[in-house]
Short mmCIF file of C-alpha atoms in Angstrom, two decimals:
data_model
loop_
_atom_site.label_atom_id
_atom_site.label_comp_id
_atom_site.label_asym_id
_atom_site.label_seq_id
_atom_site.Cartn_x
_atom_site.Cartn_y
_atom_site.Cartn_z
CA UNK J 559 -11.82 -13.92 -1.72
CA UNK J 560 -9.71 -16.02 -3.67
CA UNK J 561 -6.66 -18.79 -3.19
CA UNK J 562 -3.67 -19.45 -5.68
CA UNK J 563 -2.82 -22.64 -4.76
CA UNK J 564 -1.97 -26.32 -5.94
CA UNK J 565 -2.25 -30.04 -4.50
CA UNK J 566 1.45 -30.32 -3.15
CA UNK J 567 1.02 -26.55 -1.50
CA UNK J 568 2.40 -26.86 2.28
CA UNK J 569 2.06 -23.33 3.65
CA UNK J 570 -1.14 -21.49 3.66
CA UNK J 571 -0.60 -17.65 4.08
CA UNK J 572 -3.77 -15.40 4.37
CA UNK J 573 -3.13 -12.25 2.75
CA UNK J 574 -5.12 -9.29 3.83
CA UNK J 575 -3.92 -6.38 1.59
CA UNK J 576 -6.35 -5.31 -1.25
CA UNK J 577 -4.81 -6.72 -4.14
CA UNK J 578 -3.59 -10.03 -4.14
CA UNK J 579 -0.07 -11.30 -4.43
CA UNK J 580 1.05 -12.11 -7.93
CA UNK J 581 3.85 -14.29 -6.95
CA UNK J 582 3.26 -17.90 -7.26
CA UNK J 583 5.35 -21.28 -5.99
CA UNK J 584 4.20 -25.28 -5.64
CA UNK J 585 4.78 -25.16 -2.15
CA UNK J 586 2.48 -21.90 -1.60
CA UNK J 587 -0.87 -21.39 -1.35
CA UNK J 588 -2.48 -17.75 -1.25
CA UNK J 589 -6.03 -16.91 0.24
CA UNK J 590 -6.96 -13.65 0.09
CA UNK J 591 -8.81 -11.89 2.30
CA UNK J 592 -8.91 -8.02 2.55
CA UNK J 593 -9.09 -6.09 5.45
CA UNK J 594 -10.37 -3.37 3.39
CA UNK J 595 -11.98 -1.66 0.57
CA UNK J 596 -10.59 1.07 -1.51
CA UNK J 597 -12.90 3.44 -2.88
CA UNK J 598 -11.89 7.16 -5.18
CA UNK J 599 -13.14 10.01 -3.21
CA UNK J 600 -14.50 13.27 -4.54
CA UNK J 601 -11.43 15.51 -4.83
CA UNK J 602 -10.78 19.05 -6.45
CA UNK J 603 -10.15 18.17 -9.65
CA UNK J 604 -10.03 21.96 -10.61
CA UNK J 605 -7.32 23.16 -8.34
CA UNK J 606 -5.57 20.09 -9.82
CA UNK J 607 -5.78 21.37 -13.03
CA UNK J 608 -4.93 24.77 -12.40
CA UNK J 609 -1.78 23.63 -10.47
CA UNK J 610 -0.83 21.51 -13.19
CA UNK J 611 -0.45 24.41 -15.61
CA UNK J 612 2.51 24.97 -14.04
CA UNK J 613 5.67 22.14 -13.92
CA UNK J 614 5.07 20.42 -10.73
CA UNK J 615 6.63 17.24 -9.16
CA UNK J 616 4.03 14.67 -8.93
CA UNK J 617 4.12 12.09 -5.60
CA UNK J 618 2.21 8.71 -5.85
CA UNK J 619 1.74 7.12 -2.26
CA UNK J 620 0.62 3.82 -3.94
CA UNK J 621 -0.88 2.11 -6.43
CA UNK J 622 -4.26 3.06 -5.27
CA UNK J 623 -3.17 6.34 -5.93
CA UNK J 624 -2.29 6.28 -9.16
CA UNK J 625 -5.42 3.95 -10.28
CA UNK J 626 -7.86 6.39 -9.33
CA UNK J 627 -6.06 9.64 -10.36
CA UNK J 628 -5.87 8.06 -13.72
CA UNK J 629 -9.04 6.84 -13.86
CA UNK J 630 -10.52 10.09 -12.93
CA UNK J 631 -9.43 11.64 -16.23
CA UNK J 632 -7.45 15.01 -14.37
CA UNK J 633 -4.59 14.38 -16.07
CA UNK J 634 -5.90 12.98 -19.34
CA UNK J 635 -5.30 16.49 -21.61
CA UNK J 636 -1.83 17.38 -19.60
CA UNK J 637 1.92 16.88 -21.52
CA UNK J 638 2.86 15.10 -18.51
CA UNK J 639 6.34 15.47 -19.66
CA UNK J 640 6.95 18.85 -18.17
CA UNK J 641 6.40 16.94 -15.15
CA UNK J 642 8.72 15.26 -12.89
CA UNK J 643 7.21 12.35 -10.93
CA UNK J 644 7.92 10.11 -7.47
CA UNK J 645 6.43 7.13 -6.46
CA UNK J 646 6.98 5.39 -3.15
CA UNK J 647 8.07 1.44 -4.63
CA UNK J 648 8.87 0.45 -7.66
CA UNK J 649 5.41 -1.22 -7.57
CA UNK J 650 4.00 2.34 -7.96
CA UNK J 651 6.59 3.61 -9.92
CA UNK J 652 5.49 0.55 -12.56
CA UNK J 653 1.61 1.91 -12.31
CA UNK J 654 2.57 5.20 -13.07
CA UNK J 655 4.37 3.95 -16.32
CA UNK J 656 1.35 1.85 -16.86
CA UNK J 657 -1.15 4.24 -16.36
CA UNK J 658 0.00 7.06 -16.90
CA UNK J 659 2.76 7.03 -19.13
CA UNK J 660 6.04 8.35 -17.56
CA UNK J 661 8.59 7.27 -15.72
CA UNK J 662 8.66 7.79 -12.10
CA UNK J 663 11.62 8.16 -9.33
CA UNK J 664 11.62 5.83 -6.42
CA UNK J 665 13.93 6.69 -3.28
CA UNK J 666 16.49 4.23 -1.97
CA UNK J 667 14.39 3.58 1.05
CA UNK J 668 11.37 2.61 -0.76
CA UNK J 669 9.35 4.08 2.09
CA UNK J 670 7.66 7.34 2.80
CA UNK J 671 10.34 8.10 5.12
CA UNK J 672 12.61 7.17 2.35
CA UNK J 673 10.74 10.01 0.27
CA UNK J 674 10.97 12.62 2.51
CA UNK J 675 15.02 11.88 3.14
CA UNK J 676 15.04 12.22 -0.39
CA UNK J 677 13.47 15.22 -0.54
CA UNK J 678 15.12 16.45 2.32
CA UNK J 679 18.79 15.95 0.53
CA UNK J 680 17.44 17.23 -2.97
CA UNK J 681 14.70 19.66 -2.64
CA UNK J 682 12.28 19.62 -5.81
CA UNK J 683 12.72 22.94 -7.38
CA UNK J 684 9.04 23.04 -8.30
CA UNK J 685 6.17 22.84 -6.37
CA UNK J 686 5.12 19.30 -5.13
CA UNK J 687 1.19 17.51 -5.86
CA UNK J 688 0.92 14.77 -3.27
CA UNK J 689 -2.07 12.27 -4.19
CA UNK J 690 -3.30 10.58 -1.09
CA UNK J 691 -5.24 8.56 1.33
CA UNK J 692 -8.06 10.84 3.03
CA UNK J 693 -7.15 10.94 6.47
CA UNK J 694 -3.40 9.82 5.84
CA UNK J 695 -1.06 10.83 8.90
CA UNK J 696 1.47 11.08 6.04
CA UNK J 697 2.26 14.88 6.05
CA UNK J 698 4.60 15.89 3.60
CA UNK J 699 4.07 19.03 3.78
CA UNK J 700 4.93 19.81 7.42
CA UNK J 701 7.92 16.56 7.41
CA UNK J 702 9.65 19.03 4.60
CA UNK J 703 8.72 22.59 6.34
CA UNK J 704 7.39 23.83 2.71
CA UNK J 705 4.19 25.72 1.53
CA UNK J 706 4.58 24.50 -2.23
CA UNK J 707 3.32 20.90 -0.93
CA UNK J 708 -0.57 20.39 -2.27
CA UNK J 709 -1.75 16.90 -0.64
CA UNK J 710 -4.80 15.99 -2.45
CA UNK J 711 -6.56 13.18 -0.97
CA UNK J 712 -7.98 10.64 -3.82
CA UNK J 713 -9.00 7.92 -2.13
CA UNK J 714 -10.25 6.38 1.41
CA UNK J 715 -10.56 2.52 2.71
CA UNK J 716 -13.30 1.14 4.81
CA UNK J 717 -13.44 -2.00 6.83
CA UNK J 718 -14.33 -5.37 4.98
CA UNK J 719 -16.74 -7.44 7.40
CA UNK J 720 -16.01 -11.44 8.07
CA UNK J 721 -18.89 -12.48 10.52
CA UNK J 722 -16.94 -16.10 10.03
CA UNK J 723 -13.28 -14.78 10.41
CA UNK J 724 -12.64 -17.59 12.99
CA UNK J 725 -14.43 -20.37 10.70
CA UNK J 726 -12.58 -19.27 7.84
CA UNK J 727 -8.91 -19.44 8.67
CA UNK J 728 -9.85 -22.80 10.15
CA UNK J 729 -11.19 -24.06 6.47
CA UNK J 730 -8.01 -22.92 5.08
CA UNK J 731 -5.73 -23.86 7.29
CA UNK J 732 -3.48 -20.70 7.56
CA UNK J 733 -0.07 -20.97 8.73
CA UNK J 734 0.35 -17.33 8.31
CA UNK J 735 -1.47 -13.99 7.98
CA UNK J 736 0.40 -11.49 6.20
CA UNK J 737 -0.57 -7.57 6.52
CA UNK J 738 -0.22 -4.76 4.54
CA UNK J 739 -1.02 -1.58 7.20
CA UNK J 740 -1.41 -0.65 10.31
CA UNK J 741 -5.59 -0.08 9.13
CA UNK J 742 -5.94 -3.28 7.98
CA UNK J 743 -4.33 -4.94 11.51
CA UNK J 744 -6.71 -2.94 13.70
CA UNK J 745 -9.47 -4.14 11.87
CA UNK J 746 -8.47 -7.66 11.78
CA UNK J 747 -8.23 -7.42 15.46
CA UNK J 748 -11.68 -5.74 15.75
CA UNK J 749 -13.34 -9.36 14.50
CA UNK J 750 -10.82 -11.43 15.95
CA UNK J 751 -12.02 -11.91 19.38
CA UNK J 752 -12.63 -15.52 18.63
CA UNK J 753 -9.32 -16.39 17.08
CA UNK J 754 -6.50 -18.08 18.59
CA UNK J 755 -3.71 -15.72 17.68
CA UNK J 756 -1.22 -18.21 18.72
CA UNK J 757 -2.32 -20.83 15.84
CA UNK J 758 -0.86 -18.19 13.58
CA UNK J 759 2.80 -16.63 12.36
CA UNK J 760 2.46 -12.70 11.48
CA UNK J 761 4.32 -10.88 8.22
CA UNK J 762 4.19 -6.92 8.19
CA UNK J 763 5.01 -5.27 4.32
CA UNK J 764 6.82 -3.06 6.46
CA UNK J 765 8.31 -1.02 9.68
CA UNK J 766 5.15 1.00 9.95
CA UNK J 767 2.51 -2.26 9.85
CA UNK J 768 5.19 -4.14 12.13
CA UNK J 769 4.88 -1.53 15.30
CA UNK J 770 0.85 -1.64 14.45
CA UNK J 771 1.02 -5.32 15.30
CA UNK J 772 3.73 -4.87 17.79
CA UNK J 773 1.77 -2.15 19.75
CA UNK J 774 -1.36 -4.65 19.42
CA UNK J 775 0.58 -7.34 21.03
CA UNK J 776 1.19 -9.25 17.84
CA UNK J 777 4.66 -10.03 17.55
CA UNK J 778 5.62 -9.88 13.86
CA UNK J 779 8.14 -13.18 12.76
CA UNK J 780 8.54 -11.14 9.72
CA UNK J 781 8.78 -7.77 8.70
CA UNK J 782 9.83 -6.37 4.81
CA UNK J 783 12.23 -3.75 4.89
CA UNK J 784 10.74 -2.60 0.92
CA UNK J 785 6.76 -2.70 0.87
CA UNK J 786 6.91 -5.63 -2.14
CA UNK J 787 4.26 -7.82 -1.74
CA UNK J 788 5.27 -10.82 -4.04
CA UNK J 789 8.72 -10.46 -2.44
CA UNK J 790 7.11 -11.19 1.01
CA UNK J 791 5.53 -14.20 -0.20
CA UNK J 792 9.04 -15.43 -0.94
CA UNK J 793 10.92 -14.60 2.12
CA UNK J 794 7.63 -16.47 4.22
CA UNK J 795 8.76 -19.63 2.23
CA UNK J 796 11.86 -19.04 3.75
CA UNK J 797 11.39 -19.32 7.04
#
């Protein structure tokens, strides 16, 4: 857990996506406080490699996604450049440059829907290596009615414990609790017996998180139509 924050800061937003905000302001102060863990799964790195022989078009979910694939060393002795790759945001698009080296493509509609309209409008001509969250209901695969699509699941999240949830939004004195997926809301909830909901305004990153809270009887006062967490931050200063 950590807070960004200065002396003159008048709205307290608890963020509880795994990395924190970058985005910083006088009048803002950040306390962070994750909903979940990420942690690399056990994947097959050899059918990666074999697939990879081939030019393939490379998908990155998220930034989790491309931090473990890269630190996993499976594409470490591949000419990536006979590759074409996608990310979903231009935050992932900006770790794939980092870590990876190459440029990525982001769709208009910097959502997984987005992606798939994308795809939809200008098929890949090669076949198409999806890196993933394990148990994702993203299914590119059947969404684009192709065989060529490998989804290789890299990572997972697990629930992050507060036995104090209630005690600690009350230290900080949160005016808002911003989420990042529909995960993290459900587990929220799961401790939150004990919190006045009402004390609180709700941000979604986007559509997806919003009907999570919706359908859990949170009514979002703000919901991102691009998953851009910094950018969030902003438009919550806004309102």
């Amino acid at each position: 857990m950590s807070d960004a924050c200065t002396q003159d800061a008048s709205t307290t937003v608890v963020y509880t996506g795994t990395r924190r905000p970058s985005f910083s302001d006088p009048t803002l102060r950040i306390h962070h406080l994750p909903m979940l863990e990420v942690a690399a799964v056990d994947f097959d790195r050899k059918k990666v490699k074999i697939l990879v022989r081939q030019p393939c078009t490379l998908v990155f979910y998220s930034t989790n996604s491309v931090k473990v694939v890269a630190d996993s060393g499976v594409l470490d002795d591949i000419d990536l450049r006979h590759h074409t790759a996608w990310a979903v945001g231009e935050k992932t698009a900006a770790t794939v440059r980092e870590r990876l080296g190459i440029d990525a493509s982001v769709p208009d509609d910097e959502r997984f829907d987005g992606l798939v309209a994308t795809f939809r409008q200008s098929p890949p001509s090669s076949p198409i290596i999806a890196f993933a969250l394990k148990e994702s209901p993203r299914d590119l695969a059947r969404r684009l009615g192709r065989t060529d699509v490998h989804e290789v699941p890299v990572y997972h999240t697990c629930a992050k414990l507060y036995p104090r949830l209630r005690d600690e939004l009350a230290e900080v004195d949160a005016d808002w609790i911003a989420f990042t997926s529909p995960r993290g809301v459900r587990t929220f909830l799961s401790q939150a017996s004990h919190v006045d909901l009402d004390a609180y305004k709700f941000a979604a990153i986007g559509p997806t998180t919003g009907d999570a809270m919706n359908e859990a009887g949170i009514e979002p006062a703000l919901v991102m139509e691009t998953p851009d967490k910094d950018l969030m931050m902003q438009k919550i200063l806004q309102l």
